Amino acid sequence: MQRRPGTITSTSPPESDRRRSSGSGGETRDSGGAEIDLISLTKTYESGDVRALDDVSARLAPGEFVTFLGPSGAGKTSVLRLLAGLEFPDRGQVLLNGRDVTSVPPQRREMGVVFQDYALFPHMTVYQNCAFPLQVRRVPAATIRQTVDAVLNTVQLGDHGDRYPAQLSGGQKQRVAIARTLVYEPQVLLMDEPLGALDKNLREHMQLELRQLQQRLGVTCVYVTHDQDEAMALSDRIAVMRDGRIEQMGSPRDLYRNPRSQFVAGFFGKMNFIPGEVTGSDSDCVHVDTELGVVRASRESARLSQGSLTAGAPVTVAVRPEKVSVTASPPRGTAVNSLALTVEYIRYAGAFTYVDGVGRTRETGVVACKGPENSDITTGEPAAFHFPVENTFVFEREPADQRGAGKPE
Amino acid sequence: MQRRPGTITSTSPPESDRRRSSGSGGETRDSGGAEIDLISLTKTYESGDVRALDDVSARLAPGEFVTFLGPSGAGKTSVLRLLAGLEFPDRGQVLLNGRDVTSVPPQRREMGVVFQDYALFPHMTVYQNCAFPLQVRRVPAATIRQTVDAVLNTVQLGDHGDRYPAQLSGGQKQRVAIARTLVYEPQVLLMDEPLGALDKNLREHMQLELRQLQQRLGVTCVYVTHDQDEAMALSDRIAVMRDGRIEQMGSPRDLYRNPRSQFVAGFFGKMNFIPGEVTGSDSDCVHVDTELGVVRASRESARLSQGSLTAGAPVTVAVRPEKVSVTASPPRGTAVNSLALTVEYIRYAGAFTYVDGVGRTRETGVVACKGPENSDITTGEPAAFHFPVENTFVFEREPADQRGAGKPE
Amino acid sequence: GEPTSAGSSGNDRANEQPDSPADIESLSGSVNLNTSGGVVDEIWEESWWARFMDETGVEIRTSSPADLSRLRAQVESGNVEWDVTEISTGGQYLEAVEQDLLTELDQERFREYFEQLGGDGDDLMPEAVATHGIGHAPFATILMFDEREFPEGEPQPSSVTDLWNVEEFPGPRCIHEQALYNLEIALAADGVDADDMYPLDVERAIGKLDELVPHIATFWSAGAESIQLVADGECVMSTVWNGRPFGAQNEDDIDYLGVAWEAGIMASSYWVIPRGAPNPESAYALLATYQLPEVGASTANQVGYGNTNTATDELIDEDARPFVATYGPNLEVLTVQDEQWWYEHGESAEERFSEWRLAQ
Amino acid sequence: MTPPARRFRLPRGLGFLLPALILVGAITVVPVVRIVMISFGDGLANYQELFQSGVFWSTLRITVEISVASTVVCLLLGYPFVYLITSFRENVARRFLLIVVTTFWISLIVRVYAWMVILGRNGLVNDALVGLGLVDEPLDLLFNRVSVIIGMVHYLLPYMILALYGGMVGIDRGLTVAAQTLGASPLQAFRRVYLPQSLPAVFAGSMLVFILATGFFVVPSLLGGPGEMTLSVYMERQTFFLNWGSATSSAVLLSAVSIVLFVSMDRLVGLDKLFGAVRR
Amino acid sequence: MTPPARRFRLPRGLGFLLPALILVGAITVVPVVRIVMISFGDGLANYQELFQSGVFWSTLRITVEISVASTVVCLLLGYPFVYLITSFRENVARRFLLIVVTTFWISLIVRVYAWMVILGRNGLVNDALVGLGLVDEPLDLLFNRVSVIIGMVHYLLPYMILALYGGMVGIDRGLTVAAQTLGASPLQAFRRVYLPQSLPAVFAGSMLVFILATGFFVVPSLLGGPGEMTLSVYMERQTFFLNWGSATSSAVLLSAVSIVLFVSMDRLVGLDKLFGAVRR
Ligand SMILES: Nc1ncnc2c1ncn2[C@@H]1O[C@H](COP(=O)(O)OP(=O)(O)OP(=O)(O)O)[C@@H](O)[C@H]1O
Ligand SMILES: Nc1ncnc2c1ncn2[C@@H]1O[C@H](COP(=O)(O)OP(=O)(O)OP(=O)(O)O)[C@@H](O)[C@H]1O
Ligand SMILES: [Mg+2]
Ligand SMILES: [Mg+2]
C-alpha cells in the first residue's frame, strides 16, 4: 500500500474490492503469524443472565486480518477476552497453532491486546507504559528507548512521553494503548476498537500503519470495530456477530455481495428493504409480492429455507441502492423487477445522488444511487426503478425490533 | 426528519445540503435553549506545557446544535469542560444567556454532560445511574420510573436496568451515559463523542433521537465527534479546532464549500492537494504553477494573504474530487484548469468510481470521482482532468508534518 | 525533675483542721475510696467496707486504679474526688509528700477513731501510721521455687540468696524487671547484713547480679507472670510477691510452690488522704477501720496480705501463715525497704539497672 | 474492557501465596482456639459465672458505649479531615498526614496528663471560659464520660486518619464532579457518589478503631469518672489470680458481641451491596 | 474525560469542612505544643540528660528495631493475605476479615500467655519437636527477639490487615491482567502494576502499625529476653516519678526519629512520585 504523495485524504465509501487489489502492493508476509482456532466457545458471565458467546467457532489463518463486527453487546469484546486468556470459556477451546491454550495464562500466549477502555497504567508515564512490555521481556535499555520513541512517533505522540495518562486527551490515550501493544510486535494482535476515538485523518494514518505492520510481521490480527469502512479497508475476512453468535464470516466483498441474512445485509453499506410475501418460485427465481409490486430474486440470492419457500411466508426483499437504476420513462409492463414509483426526493450528496421513490401508499419505497450526472428525473414525477434479479435478495423476515438489525432510520 | 419505513440504512457520504433541507421536517423549536458566549477562553493545564485552549471565542444561539471537530488533542474536550464548569479558565469568560457563569459551579449551570469516558457511577446499577439526576431534583418516584424506563428504551437498554456498569459492554456503557444525561432534559447538552462506541445502525438511530430531542426541547447542543458525517448530519454549525484554537466555524455546507485553510479543507470530505508556487494574479484569478501545469483559482477561492500573493510564494492548490471531471480526449491547449494526466488507477467503489491521474513524474496527481456509469477511460492511458476555477482553492502551504492537517495518506 | 505545670494549687480545704472532736456517730454521707483495683476489692467489700458502713452508716463509693499523676491532677486542678487513695510503693509516697499532694495525718484523730471502733492503739505497728498515710498491706519480695524440682525431703532453697546457689539448685531463674528489691537481694547474697544494707551500694549489687546473668531466663513484670513462669517450667525458681503463691494454691490448685522468706524485702504501699479531700472525717474513720485485726485477717486469709496491726497475727489461719508477710516469724527474717533511699536514689538506680539489663 | 478480576477461583499464579494465608490463619486462629478451649475448660461454668456477674455486664456495657462513641467521634472528625487532605496535591496531603501522626509518639500517659491539665478546674479551658466571663464557676470537664472520650479520640484519631487515608486517597473525585454536572449539590454528590465508594475504608477504619478502643484501659481509668470501669480493666483483674477461665470467657464474649455489632452494622448500612459494586 | 480532582484550591463547597480541619488540628496540635513546651521547661537540660543517657539510646534502638521488624513481618504476612482475600468475592473477603478480626478482642495479656504456653520449654512446639525426636532438648523459643516479634505480630497483624484492606479492596485488578497480556509474568504484573497502586495503603498501614508498635510495652516485657527493654517501658518509669521533663523530651525525640524514618523511607522508595500518579 505504498502511496503516491499529493493525493486524496479522508473517508471512502464501501470498497469491497480494495483489499484484493491492494494486497499486491504490500511487502511479502513472512509466516510469523499464528493460526487460531476457536472451537464452540460459549461464555455466560457470572452475573449476567444472557449468553455473551454462544457456540462461536472460527479458524483464523496465520497472518490473516479478521474483523469482528456487530452491534453493541454482540460479544465482540468477549471473543477477544477469551482469545487473550482473560476469561475462561464455559465450554469450548482456543487453539493456537493447533495447541490447546484454553487454560494457558495470558502472558504465555504472546498476544497483544488493545483494550476497548485502554487499560493504561495510571502510575506510569506514556513512555513507561510503552516500555513496559519490553522491560518485562528484558530488552536492553538502549533498544527500548529507540523502539518506544519510534512507536510513539508512529502514533504522533513523540513529545508526550513524559505525560501521565490522566494528562492526555481521549484520543491520545487510545494511541498510547495502541503504541504499547505494537511496541513488542506480538504474534497475534487483538484490537478492540483501537481507533474509535481518533479523527478520520489520524484514523486513516493509523489504519495504514496497522496494516503495514501487520503485513510486515505477518501477525494474525483480530480486530473489532464499529466502522464498516474501516472493517472493509483492513480486513481479509469479517465476522459479523449478533447476540453472541457469528452470523456470517467471509471476505468484505463476500459479505457485501452475498449477505446470508437480513441482519448482515443491513449491517453493511446501504440496503433497500421491502417487506413482502412469497407467492411462489420457479427453477430460476423466487417470486415475492410486495406493496410495490411483484419482485423476483434469483434462486441463488434467495436466502430462504425450504420451509419459507411456501407461498405466504413473510420475507424481506433487499437490494442495494447502487444496483437500482432509475429511468424517467415508465417501465414496460412485463419487465422483471421494474417498479413504477413516484420520485419523492432527490438528494445530491457531493459525489453522487440519491433518488427516493415511493409506492402508492407512500409507506414503502426504494432508494437508488446514481452518479452526479444530470438526468431528467424530477421530484414528484413517476419513474421506473429497475434492478437485476441476481442482485435481489430475499430473506426470511426478521422481527422489526431485532436489536441492531438494519433498523429503519 | 420523520422517516418513511422500509428504506435505507447505513452511512452516507458528506451531505452538505442535508441540514438545510431536513430542517423543514423537524418540529418547531421552542425557545428553551440557552445562548452561550465563549469569550477569549484560554486554558493551560497545571501539569501541561501546551495551551489546551488558546483564545477561543464563539457565540452559540439558543437551540443551536454546534459541533466541535478537530484532531485528537485539539482541545474539544477542554471546551466542554470549561462550559460545564469543570475547569476554570486561565483567562476568558463563559456567558450563559448573557450572564457570566465562569465561576458558577457545575450543578447550577443546568448543563447535561456526556463524558468521553462515560463517568458512570460504578456502585449504581444502570437504572440507578439514570435515576440519579432526577432524584437529586426531587422528582416523584413514579415519574422517575417512567422517565428512566422510557429513556432506557430509547437507548435500547430497557432490559439492562439492573446491571452494574462493570457488567456492560463498551457500547452499552456509552448508551447509559447518554441516557443519564438525556433523562433530565437539561437546557444545554454537552456531548463528548457520545456515539463513538456504537455501530452505524445504532449510531444513526441515536443521532436521530438526539436531533429530535434537541429540536423538541430546543436545547442548545455542544457536540464533539470525530465522525465528519455525523457532524454534517447533525450540526447547525461546526467549529473546526486545531491546537487549542478555532480554525473556522460555520455551517457544514459553508465549511465544505468554503474552507478557509488547507487544514479545514483537508478535514472534510476528500480533497486533492497539489503543491505549487504563485506565479501571478489578475483581477479574476490567481495563477499557480504546479508540477501538473498551471492552475488558476478565482480570487474568491484563493485564501491568500496579500503577502502570499507575490510570485514564488509556496501554496497548495485544492480541489474536491467530485468537482473534477475526466474525459478521454486530450485537453485543448488553452482550456483553463484542464490537466493532461495519465490514468493510473480506476477504483470502482460500489456506487461510484474514483479515477486517479498522475503527472509525468508520477509524484503528484489528481483524483476524480464520478458516477458508476461506464466511460471510455482506461488505466494507463492519458486523460484530461478538468475543474472550474471557482471550485479551485489556493491555500498558503502548511508544513507537511502539521498534526492532523490533511496528512497525505 | 519538676513538671512545669500551669495548674497551681487552689484549694485549701484540706488545711482547715476540723475543730470538732472525732466522733464516729456523727459521720454521714459518703466517702470515695480509690484502690488499685483487683480481686482484693471483693474481699474488702465483705470485711472492711461492710464493717465500716455498719459502724458509720457512711456509704462507700469506690474507684480504681491508683495513679499518682491522676492524684496530682486532681489536687492541682482542684477537682479532688478521692477521700482515700492507695499510693504505690518505691518512693511515690514520698514524692507525693514532697509535692504537697497529701493531707498530713492527725495521729491523734486517727487513734481516736481506731479506738472508737474497738481497736487497740498499742497493737499498731510502727509502720502503721506515717506522717501522711497509713501503711497499706505490707508485702514482701521473697523466693518461690518449684517443689517438683526440689521436692520436700530433699534440699530446698531456704533463702532468697539461694538464687545464686546454682550448684545446689540448678535451673533457670526469673527475677523482677526493676531495680527495686533486686538490688537489696543481690547485696544480701553478697553478704551484706540487713542492718548495713542502706545506703545501697548499687555497683556492688550490679556486680553480684552479673553472676546471675547466665541463669536468668527472663525478667517478670506482672505479679501473675512469676507464677506462670514457674508453673510452666520456664524457671525453677523466681522472686515473687508473697501473696501470689498463696493465691495460686487457693485459686488454681497449684500446690508445688515452695517459698523462702530469708533475706526477703518488705515494703508497703500507703493509704493516703489527698489534700482537699471532700470528706476527710469519714476518710479517717475508713482508714481506722482498715487497721482492725478482723479486717486484716480476712484479706490475709484469702490473698496473703494483711494490715499493720500485730493483733491480726492470731486471726490468721494456719495454712495462710507461711504466706503472710506480716505474720511474725516471717516478718522477723525480712529486711524492711528504706523508702527514703529509694525516693532519693530510685531514678538513678533504675537507670543503672536498666543499663545493666540492656548490656545483656 | 479492562478485565474485572476473577472472583471464584484462586487467582492464577497466586498459589504461592497460600503459605502466607495458612500462616496468617495459624497465627490468628491457633491461639484463639486454645483460648476458646480454655474458656470452656470447666464446661460452661465460666460462662455461667460471667453471665451472673453484674460487674461483667456493666463493664461490657461501658466498654461498648465508650468504644462506639469514640469510634463515631473519630469518624466524624477524621473523615472530613481525610476528605479534605486527599483533595489537595498528594505531597501536601502527606505533609498533613505526617503532622497528625507526629502526635502518635507522644506517650499516652504524657498525653493524658496534658489533657488533665487542659481540662482541669484550673486548666486552660476553664481559665479561658471564666476569663471570658462565659461561666462563673469552672466547669467539671474532667473525670467524666466526656473527658474519657476526648482522651480516647485524641489517642485513636490518628489511627482512624491513617486507615481512612489509605482507602480514600485512591477514590476518583471525577465522579463526584460528574454528579454535580448532573445537578447534584456538592453535598448530594458527596453522599451519593463519594461516600459509597469510601465505605470499605470507613468499615476497615471503624473496625480498627473500635477494636483499639475496646482493648484500651489507660484512658478510661485515668480520665474517667469513678464509675467508668471498662472490660479490659476487669479482665486484667481476672488475671491477677491466673484466673484464665474467666479471663478467656469474657474475651470470647466480648469478641462475640463485637462481631454481632459489626455484622449487624454491615447489614444495616447495606454495605454488602455497596462493596460488591465498588470492588472492581 | 472523567474530570480529575482539582488540586490547589480548597475544593468548591468544601469550605464547611474547615471546622473539622481546625478541630482535628487543635486536638492533635495543642497537646503536642504543650508537651514540647514542657520538654523544654528547663531549657535544653532534659535533652542534654537524655543524650547522655545510655539507656535512652539503647531502648530507642531496641524499640525501633523491634517496631521495624514487627511492621515488616506484619506487612509480609498481611499483604499477601489481603491481596488474596480481595481477589475473592466481596462477601467472602469480608468473612475472612471478620475471622481475623475476632482475634483482636482476645485480651492482649491472655494472648501473650497463650504464646508462652505454645512456645515454652514444655510448650506445644517443644513437645511436638521432642515427641517427634527432632530435638533432644527443648529449644529456647521464648524470651528472645523472635518471641517478642511473634507476639507483636500476633497483636499487630489484624491492624495491618484492616488498614491494607480499606485501601487494596478498591484497586483495579484489570490492570494487572492487562499487564499479563503485555507479557508480564504474574509476579512482574504484580510488582510493576499492582504494588505501586497499593503503596498508599502500604504506607498508611505501615505507619499505623509502626506507631502502635513503638508505643507498646506489654509484649516486649512479657515475651522478651533479659535485654529487651523498650522505650515505652523506660518512659513509663519516668512518669512513675512524675519526671515529665524527661518523659516528654524522650517522647519528642522518638517522634523526631520516627518521622525522619518515614520521610526517608518515603524518599527512598520514591513514593512521592508514585502517589502523584496513583491519585486520580
Ligand atoms: N489534565 C491534563 N493535564 C495536562 N494536559 C492535558 C490534560 N487534559 C488534557 N490535556 C492536554 O490538553 C490538550 C487538549 O486536550 P483535550 O482533551 O481538550 O483534547 P480533545 O480535543 O478532546 O482530544 P481527543 O479527541 O483526543 O479527545 C491535549 O494536548 C492534552 O494532552
Ligand atoms: N462482566 C460482565 N458481566 C455480565 N455481563 C457482561 C459482562 N461483560 C459483558 N457482559 C455482557 O455480555 C454481552 C457481550 O458483551 P461484549 O462486551 O462482548 O460486547 P461487545 O460486542 O464488545 O459490545 P460493544 O460493541 O458495546 O463493546 C453483553 O450483553 C454484555 O452486557
Ligand atoms: Mg466491546
Ligand atoms: Mg476529548
Short mmCIF file of C-alpha atoms in Angstrom, two decimals, chain A residues 1 3-18 21-22 47-50 70-74 77 116-118 156-157 159-160 163 167 169-173 175 193 196-205 208 226-229 256 263 265-275 321-322 344-345 347-352 354 356 358 362-373 403-409, chain B residues 1 3-18 21-22 47-50 70-74 77 116-118 156-157 159-160 163 167 169-173 175 193 196-205 208 226-229 256 263 265-275 321-322 344-345 347-352 354 356 358 362-373 403-409:
data_model
loop_
_atom_site.label_atom_id
_atom_site.label_comp_id
_atom_site.label_asym_id
_atom_site.label_seq_id
_atom_site.Cartn_x
_atom_site.Cartn_y
_atom_site.Cartn_z
CA MET A 1 0.00 0.00 0.00
CA ARG A 3 1.05 5.62 -1.60
CA ARG A 4 1.55 8.37 -4.05
CA PRO A 5 2.06 11.71 -2.44
CA GLY A 6 -0.18 14.71 -3.08
CA THR A 7 -3.42 12.94 -3.16
CA ILE A 8 -6.71 12.09 -1.58
CA THR A 9 -7.47 12.28 2.10
CA SER A 10 -10.42 11.21 4.14
CA THR A 11 -13.10 8.63 4.08
CA SER A 12 -14.11 6.33 1.30
CA PRO A 13 -17.38 4.52 0.83
CA PRO A 14 -17.57 0.73 0.96
CA GLU A 15 -14.82 -0.57 -1.25
CA SER A 16 -15.32 -4.23 -1.32
CA ASP A 17 -12.62 -4.70 -3.90
CA ARG A 18 -9.93 -2.72 -2.28
CA SER A 21 -6.20 -5.20 -5.20
CA SER A 22 -4.07 -3.58 -2.54
CA SER A 47 -23.68 -12.07 36.97
CA GLY A 48 -25.23 -11.95 33.55
CA ASP A 49 -28.28 -13.85 32.52
CA VAL A 50 -27.52 -13.67 28.82
CA GLY A 70 -21.60 -6.44 15.16
CA PRO A 71 -23.95 -4.35 17.19
CA SER A 72 -23.14 -3.21 20.68
CA GLY A 73 -23.28 -6.10 23.11
CA ALA A 74 -22.95 -8.73 20.40
CA THR A 77 -15.08 -7.98 23.24
CA GLN A 116 -11.51 -1.06 24.44
CA ASP A 117 -11.04 1.12 27.51
CA TYR A 118 -7.26 1.32 27.05
CA GLN A 156 2.21 11.04 16.76
CA LEU A 157 2.84 11.27 20.47
CA ASP A 159 6.52 14.71 22.53
CA HIS A 160 4.09 13.31 25.08
CA ARG A 163 2.84 12.76 30.47
CA GLN A 167 -2.99 14.27 31.42
CA SER A 169 -6.99 13.66 25.81
CA GLY A 170 -9.17 10.69 24.92
CA GLY A 171 -7.61 10.11 21.54
CA GLN A 172 -4.12 10.47 22.93
CA LYS A 173 -4.85 7.78 25.49
CA ARG A 175 -2.95 6.00 20.82
CA GLU A 193 -11.90 -0.59 18.60
CA GLY A 196 -12.60 4.70 17.79
CA ALA A 197 -11.54 7.95 19.41
CA LEU A 198 -9.46 9.29 16.52
CA ASP A 199 -10.40 11.71 13.82
CA LYS A 200 -10.62 10.46 10.26
CA ASN A 201 -7.21 11.64 9.14
CA LEU A 202 -5.39 10.19 12.05
CA ARG A 203 -7.51 7.11 11.88
CA GLU A 204 -6.58 6.54 8.27
CA HIS A 205 -2.96 7.12 9.07
CA LEU A 208 -2.25 2.29 7.21
CA HIS A 226 -17.87 -0.33 14.54
CA ASP A 227 -16.70 1.42 11.46
CA GLN A 228 -17.74 -0.55 8.42
CA ASP A 229 -15.40 1.34 6.14
CA TYR A 256 -21.30 -7.12 0.77
CA PHE A 263 -29.16 -8.73 9.51
CA ALA A 265 -27.31 -7.27 4.62
CA GLY A 266 -28.42 -4.35 6.72
CA PHE A 267 -25.15 -4.13 8.52
CA PHE A 268 -23.03 -3.20 5.53
CA GLY A 269 -23.47 -0.31 3.26
CA LYS A 270 -26.91 0.80 2.28
CA MET A 271 -29.69 -1.54 1.54
CA ASN A 272 -33.29 -1.20 0.47
CA PHE A 273 -35.61 -3.47 2.42
CA ILE A 274 -39.09 -4.18 1.12
CA PRO A 275 -41.38 -6.44 3.13
CA PRO A 321 -29.19 1.35 -3.99
CA GLU A 322 -26.31 1.31 -6.43
CA GLU A 344 -40.28 11.71 -3.68
CA TYR A 345 -36.95 13.24 -3.10
CA ARG A 347 -30.63 14.18 -2.63
CA TYR A 348 -27.46 15.47 -4.17
CA ALA A 349 -24.72 14.29 -1.93
CA GLY A 350 -21.45 15.64 -3.13
CA ALA A 351 -20.14 12.98 -5.45
CA PHE A 352 -23.45 11.26 -6.17
CA TYR A 354 -29.83 9.50 -4.19
CA ASP A 356 -36.04 8.13 -3.28
CA VAL A 358 -42.23 5.64 -3.05
CA ARG A 362 -46.05 6.23 0.38
CA GLU A 363 -45.31 3.68 3.10
CA THR A 364 -42.70 1.75 1.24
CA GLY A 365 -40.10 2.85 -1.19
CA VAL A 366 -36.81 2.25 -2.90
CA VAL A 367 -33.71 4.37 -2.98
CA ALA A 368 -31.48 4.43 -5.99
CA CYS A 369 -27.95 5.76 -6.03
CA LYS A 370 -26.51 7.26 -9.16
CA GLY A 371 -23.60 9.36 -10.26
CA PRO A 372 -23.65 13.12 -10.20
CA GLU A 373 -24.69 13.38 -13.83
CA ARG A 403 -31.64 -5.18 18.02
CA GLY A 404 -29.14 -3.67 15.66
CA ALA A 405 -30.62 -5.41 12.67
CA GLY A 406 -30.83 -2.90 9.86
CA LYS A 407 -33.20 -0.85 11.89
CA PRO A 408 -35.19 1.54 9.72
CA GLU A 409 -33.99 5.06 10.20
CA MET B 1 -36.96 14.10 9.99
CA ARG B 3 -38.85 8.81 8.09
CA ARG B 4 -40.58 6.56 5.72
CA PRO B 5 -40.39 2.94 6.76
CA GLY B 6 -38.81 0.27 4.63
CA THR B 7 -35.87 2.21 3.45
CA ILE B 8 -32.19 2.97 3.53
CA THR B 9 -29.85 2.12 6.36
CA SER B 10 -26.25 2.94 6.99
CA THR B 11 -23.76 5.60 6.26
CA SER B 12 -23.98 8.43 3.82
CA PRO B 13 -21.18 10.49 2.32
CA PRO B 14 -20.76 14.19 3.05
CA GLU B 15 -24.14 15.76 2.61
CA SER B 16 -23.55 19.38 2.99
CA ASP B 17 -27.05 20.21 1.92
CA ARG B 18 -28.87 17.85 4.13
CA SER B 21 -33.36 20.56 3.70
CA SER B 22 -34.13 18.39 6.68
CA SER B 47 0.99 19.87 34.51
CA GLY B 48 0.88 20.53 30.81
CA ASP B 49 3.24 22.73 28.93
CA VAL B 50 0.91 23.26 26.00
CA GLY B 70 -10.73 18.60 15.22
CA PRO B 71 -7.82 16.26 15.54
CA SER B 72 -7.07 14.41 18.72
CA GLY B 73 -5.75 16.78 21.38
CA ALA B 74 -7.11 19.87 19.68
CA THR B 77 -12.95 18.20 25.49
CA GLN B 116 -15.95 11.00 26.78
CA ASP B 117 -15.13 8.24 29.23
CA TYR B 118 -18.71 7.96 30.46
CA GLN B 156 -32.16 0.08 23.69
CA LEU B 157 -31.12 -0.92 27.16
CA ASP B 159 -33.68 -4.87 29.90
CA HIS B 160 -30.31 -3.89 31.36
CA ARG B 163 -26.80 -4.38 35.63
CA GLN B 167 -21.22 -5.78 33.60
CA SER B 169 -20.08 -3.88 27.04
CA GLY B 170 -18.37 -0.70 25.90
CA GLY B 171 -21.23 0.46 23.73
CA GLN B 172 -23.76 -0.32 26.40
CA LYS B 173 -21.85 1.84 28.87
CA ARG B 175 -25.54 4.42 25.96
CA GLU B 193 -18.17 11.75 21.37
CA GLY B 196 -18.17 6.74 19.33
CA ALA B 197 -18.56 3.19 20.59
CA LEU B 198 -21.74 2.37 18.70
CA ASP B 199 -22.20 0.57 15.44
CA LYS B 200 -23.50 2.52 12.47
CA ASN B 201 -27.10 1.42 12.74
CA LEU B 202 -27.39 2.18 16.39
CA ARG B 203 -25.45 5.35 15.91
CA GLU B 204 -27.81 6.58 13.27
CA HIS B 205 -30.73 5.66 15.42
CA LEU B 208 -31.98 10.74 15.07
CA HIS B 226 -14.64 12.60 15.12
CA ASP B 227 -17.12 11.45 12.60
CA GLN B 228 -17.44 14.04 9.86
CA ASP B 229 -20.61 12.51 8.52
CA TYR B 256 -17.32 22.12 2.86
CA PHE B 263 -6.36 22.32 7.36
CA ALA B 265 -10.21 21.75 3.60
CA GLY B 266 -8.41 18.54 4.40
CA PHE B 267 -10.55 17.82 7.37
CA PHE B 268 -13.82 17.40 5.50
CA GLY B 269 -14.58 15.03 2.76
CA LYS B 270 -11.96 14.23 0.15
CA MET B 271 -9.70 16.82 -1.31
CA ASN B 272 -6.95 16.82 -3.89
CA PHE B 273 -3.94 18.79 -2.77
CA ILE B 274 -1.35 19.89 -5.31
CA PRO B 275 1.69 21.85 -4.15
CA PRO B 321 -12.69 15.02 -6.47
CA GLU B 322 -16.36 15.41 -7.32
CA GLU B 344 -3.04 5.27 -13.08
CA TYR B 345 -5.85 3.51 -11.39
CA ARG B 347 -11.37 2.22 -8.37
CA TYR B 348 -14.94 1.07 -8.58
CA ALA B 349 -16.38 1.70 -5.19
CA GLY B 350 -19.92 0.48 -5.06
CA ALA B 351 -21.98 3.44 -6.04
CA PHE B 352 -19.25 5.45 -7.75
CA TYR B 354 -12.58 7.07 -8.49
CA ASP B 356 -6.53 8.50 -10.15
CA VAL B 358 -0.77 11.17 -12.22
CA ARG B 362 4.17 10.13 -11.01
CA GLU B 363 4.80 12.09 -7.81
CA THR B 364 1.72 14.20 -7.94
CA GLY B 365 -1.74 13.51 -9.14
CA VAL B 366 -5.43 14.24 -9.05
CA VAL B 367 -8.34 12.03 -8.16
CA ALA B 368 -11.66 12.44 -9.83
CA CYS B 369 -14.88 10.99 -8.61
CA LYS B 370 -17.62 10.03 -10.98
CA GLY B 371 -20.82 8.08 -11.10
CA PRO B 372 -20.85 4.37 -11.73
CA GLU B 373 -21.55 4.81 -15.45
CA ARG B 403 -0.51 17.30 13.01
CA GLY B 404 -3.88 16.20 11.78
CA ALA B 405 -3.77 18.56 8.85
CA GLY B 406 -4.92 16.67 5.79
CA LYS B 407 -1.97 14.43 6.11
CA PRO B 408 -1.17 12.75 2.83
CA GLU B 409 -2.03 9.08 3.08
#
